[in-house]
Coordinates of N, CA and C in Angstrom, one line a residue:
M21 N 88.1 213.2 57.0 CA 89.4 212.3 57.1 C 89.4 211.6 58.4
A22 N 90.4 213.1 59.3 CA 90.4 212.8 60.8 C 89.8 211.8 61.9
T23 N 88.3 211.2 61.7 CA 87.6 210.7 61.7 C 87.5 209.1 61.5
K24 N 87.8 208.7 60.4 CA 88.1 207.8 60.1 C 89.6 207.0 60.3
R25 N 90.6 207.5 60.8 CA 91.9 207.1 61.2 C 91.5 206.8 62.3
A26 N 90.9 207.6 63.2 CA 90.8 207.6 64.5 C 89.5 206.3 65.0
V27 N 88.6 206.1 63.6 CA 88.8 204.9 64.5 C 89.1 203.6 64.0
R28 N 90.1 203.2 63.4 CA 91.1 202.4 62.6 C 91.8 202.8 63.9
Q29 N 92.5 203.0 64.2 CA 93.2 203.0 65.5 C 92.8 202.3 66.7
D30 N 91.1 202.8 66.8 CA 90.6 202.0 68.5 C 90.0 201.0 68.2
R31 N 90.2 200.5 67.7 CA 89.5 199.1 66.8 C 89.4 197.7 68.1
S32 N 91.1 198.0 68.6 CA 90.7 197.4 69.5 C 90.5 197.6 70.8
I33 N 90.1 198.9 70.8 CA 89.7 199.5 72.3 C 88.2 198.9 72.0
F34 N 87.6 199.1 70.9 CA 86.0 198.9 70.6 C 85.8 197.0 70.6
A35 N 86.8 196.1 70.5 CA 86.7 194.6 70.5 C 87.6 194.5 72.1
A36 N 87.7 194.9 73.0 CA 87.9 194.9 74.6 C 86.5 195.3 75.0
Q37 N 86.0 196.3 74.6 CA 84.3 196.2 75.2 C 83.9 195.0 75.0
L38 N 83.8 194.8 73.9 CA 82.8 193.1 73.7 C 82.8 192.5 74.4
V39 N 84.4 192.1 74.3 CA 85.0 191.5 74.9 C 83.7 191.8 76.1
T40 N 83.8 192.1 77.4 CA 83.4 192.7 78.4 C 82.7 192.3 78.9
Y41 N 81.5 192.6 77.4 CA 79.6 192.7 77.1 C 79.6 191.4 77.0
L42 N 79.8 190.6 76.6 CA 80.1 189.2 75.7 C 80.2 188.7 77.4
R43 N 81.1 189.0 78.3 CA 81.3 187.8 79.9 C 80.1 188.5 80.4
L44 N 80.3 190.0 80.4 CA 79.0 189.5 82.0 C 77.8 189.4 81.0
T45 N 77.0 189.1 80.1 CA 75.9 189.2 79.9 C 75.7 187.3 79.3
N46 N 77.2 186.5 79.6 CA 77.5 185.1 79.1 C 77.3 184.7 77.8
L47 N 77.7 185.4 76.6 CA 77.7 185.3 75.2 C 78.5 184.8 74.7
K48 N 78.4 184.1 73.6 CA 79.7 184.1 73.7 C 81.2 184.7 71.9
L49 N 79.9 185.0 71.2 CA 80.1 185.7 69.8 C 79.2 186.8 70.2
G50 N 80.2 187.7 69.4 CA 80.2 189.2 69.2 C 80.2 189.6 67.5
L51 N 79.6 191.0 66.7 CA 80.4 191.1 65.9 C 80.6 192.8 66.4
V52 N 82.2 193.3 65.6 CA 82.0 194.9 65.8 C 82.6 195.0 64.4
I53 N 81.5 196.4 64.4 CA 81.2 196.1 62.3 C 81.7 197.7 62.4
N54 N 82.5 198.8 61.6 CA 82.9 199.5 61.1 C 82.3 200.3 60.1
S55 N 81.3 201.2 60.0 CA 80.2 202.0 58.9 C 80.9 202.6 58.4
G56 N 82.9 203.0 58.1 CA 83.1 203.5 58.2 C 84.0 203.2 56.2
E57 N 83.7 201.5 56.7 CA 84.4 200.9 55.3 C 83.2 201.0 53.9
K58 N 83.8 200.8 53.0 CA 82.9 200.7 51.8 C 82.1 200.1 51.8
L59 N 82.7 198.1 52.1 CA 82.1 197.0 52.2 C 81.5 196.7 53.7
V60 N 80.4 196.6 53.8 CA 80.3 196.0 55.1 C 81.6 194.9 55.6
K61 N 81.5 194.1 54.6 CA 82.3 192.1 54.7 C 83.9 192.8 55.7
N62 N 83.9 193.9 55.1 CA 85.2 194.5 55.4 C 85.8 195.4 56.6
G63 N 84.5 195.7 57.2 CA 84.4 196.2 58.2 C 83.7 195.9 59.6
T64 N 83.8 194.2 59.2 CA 83.4 193.1 60.4 C 84.1 192.3 60.8
N65 N 84.2 192.3 62.0 CA 85.4 191.7 63.0 C 84.4 190.6 63.7
R66 N 84.2 189.7 64.5 CA 83.9 188.5 65.1 C 84.6 188.1 65.9
V67 N 83.8 188.5 66.9 CA 85.0 188.5 69.3 C 84.5 187.2 69.6
V68 N 85.3 186.9 69.8 CA 84.1 185.2 70.3 C 84.9 185.3 71.8
N69 N 84.1 184.8 73.1 CA 84.2 184.6 74.4 C 84.4 183.2 74.4
K70 N 85.7 182.6 75.0 CA 85.9 181.5 75.5 C 85.1 180.3 74.4
L71 N 85.9 180.0 73.6 CA 85.0 179.3 73.1 C 86.1 177.9 72.6

């Protein structure tokens, strides 16, 4: 259970890391997927780079 709480709290870190990757590769859209959720749709977040 402690691992799930840590992932929920650090979600913004993963989004920030993804934005960095998107900028470096000149891509516009990425997904952060939390595999700890029961449903994939609840654990999926879109991250946009300069749209």
